[in-house]
Amino acid sequence: MRGGRYAIRTRDAESPVFTEFAWRAHLPYNPEWEVTARFEPYPAPVEVPISTRNPLVDGVHRTVGEVVFRLPGSPTSSGYRPKRRNSAP
């Protein structure tokens, strides 16, 4: 049930989307791609809106903090900083 309505999802296992997909299970390890990050918890959980393809579905994710990191060659920190639905933090 999504957006107050029932739905059936169909998939064709023989579709070229599935049968011709060139999957690479893993990439070789490269230490140059390592990034150190830290978790910064919020004082209280925060509701973050999530857009969906269905306009009838109002997605919300409850998050408890941010992962902060600096990419090599970047002058500032990067991280996931959601648009918050409530005032915390």
C-alpha positions as a printed Julia matrix, in Angstrom:
89×3 Matrix{Float64}:
  0.0     0.0     0.0
  1.45    3.38   -1.05
 -0.22    6.74   -0.76
 -3.35    5.11    0.67
 -3.76    2.86   -2.39
 -2.93   -0.74   -3.2
 -0.48   -1.4    -6.02
  0.97   -4.43   -7.78
  4.51   -4.23   -9.04
  5.3    -6.41  -12.02
  8.72   -7.33  -13.29
  9.67   -9.33  -16.35
 12.59  -11.58  -15.37
 13.33  -12.07  -19.09
 13.55   -8.32  -19.77
 16.84   -7.09  -21.32
 17.1    -4.74  -18.35
 17.79   -7.84  -16.24
 19.24  -10.33  -18.74
 21.72   -7.96  -20.41
 22.87   -6.05  -17.34
 26.68   -6.08  -17.16
 27.24   -6.39  -13.43
 30.62   -5.91  -11.82
 30.55   -7.51   -8.4
 33.48   -5.5    -7.02
 36.26   -3.11   -7.86
 39.88   -3.66   -6.91
 40.95   -2.05   -3.64
 42.61    1.34   -4.04
 43.82    3.11   -0.88
 43.6     6.48   -2.67
 39.8     6.19   -2.42
 39.79    5.84    1.38
 38.01    8.65    3.21
 37.97    9.08    6.97
 34.65   10.25    8.38
 33.07   10.86   11.74
 29.5    10.51   12.9
 28.0    13.56   14.62
 24.76   12.64   16.38
 21.91   15.13   16.7
 20.57   15.92   20.18
 17.24   14.43   19.01
 16.09   12.55   15.89
 15.11   14.71   12.9
 12.48   14.04   10.22
 13.86   14.51    6.71
 11.52   14.67    3.69
 12.3    12.17    0.94
 11.0    12.79   -2.55
  9.45    9.88   -4.38
  8.34    9.43   -7.97
  4.76    9.09   -6.78
  3.33   12.49   -5.78
  0.79   10.75   -3.54
  3.55    9.3    -1.36
  5.01   11.68    1.21
  8.23    9.99    2.26
  9.89   10.87    5.54
 13.14    9.48    6.93
 13.95    9.79   10.61
 17.67   10.48   10.94
 19.82   10.67   14.06
 22.95   12.49   12.86
 25.4    13.38   10.11
 28.46   11.74    8.62
 31.13   14.41    8.1
 34.24   13.95    5.97
 36.8    15.84    3.89
 37.63   14.73    0.37
 41.25   15.03   -0.75
 41.73   18.27   -2.67
 38.57   19.79   -1.17
 39.03   22.94    0.95
 36.02   22.28    3.19
 34.27   19.43    4.93
 31.58   17.52    3.13
 28.81   15.43    4.54
 25.19   14.56    4.53
 23.26   17.5     5.91
 19.55   16.93    5.38
 16.89   19.58    4.97
 15.07   19.23    8.26
 11.36   19.08    8.75
 11.49   20.04   12.44
 13.74   22.42   14.38
 16.2    20.0    15.98
 19.15   20.54   16.14
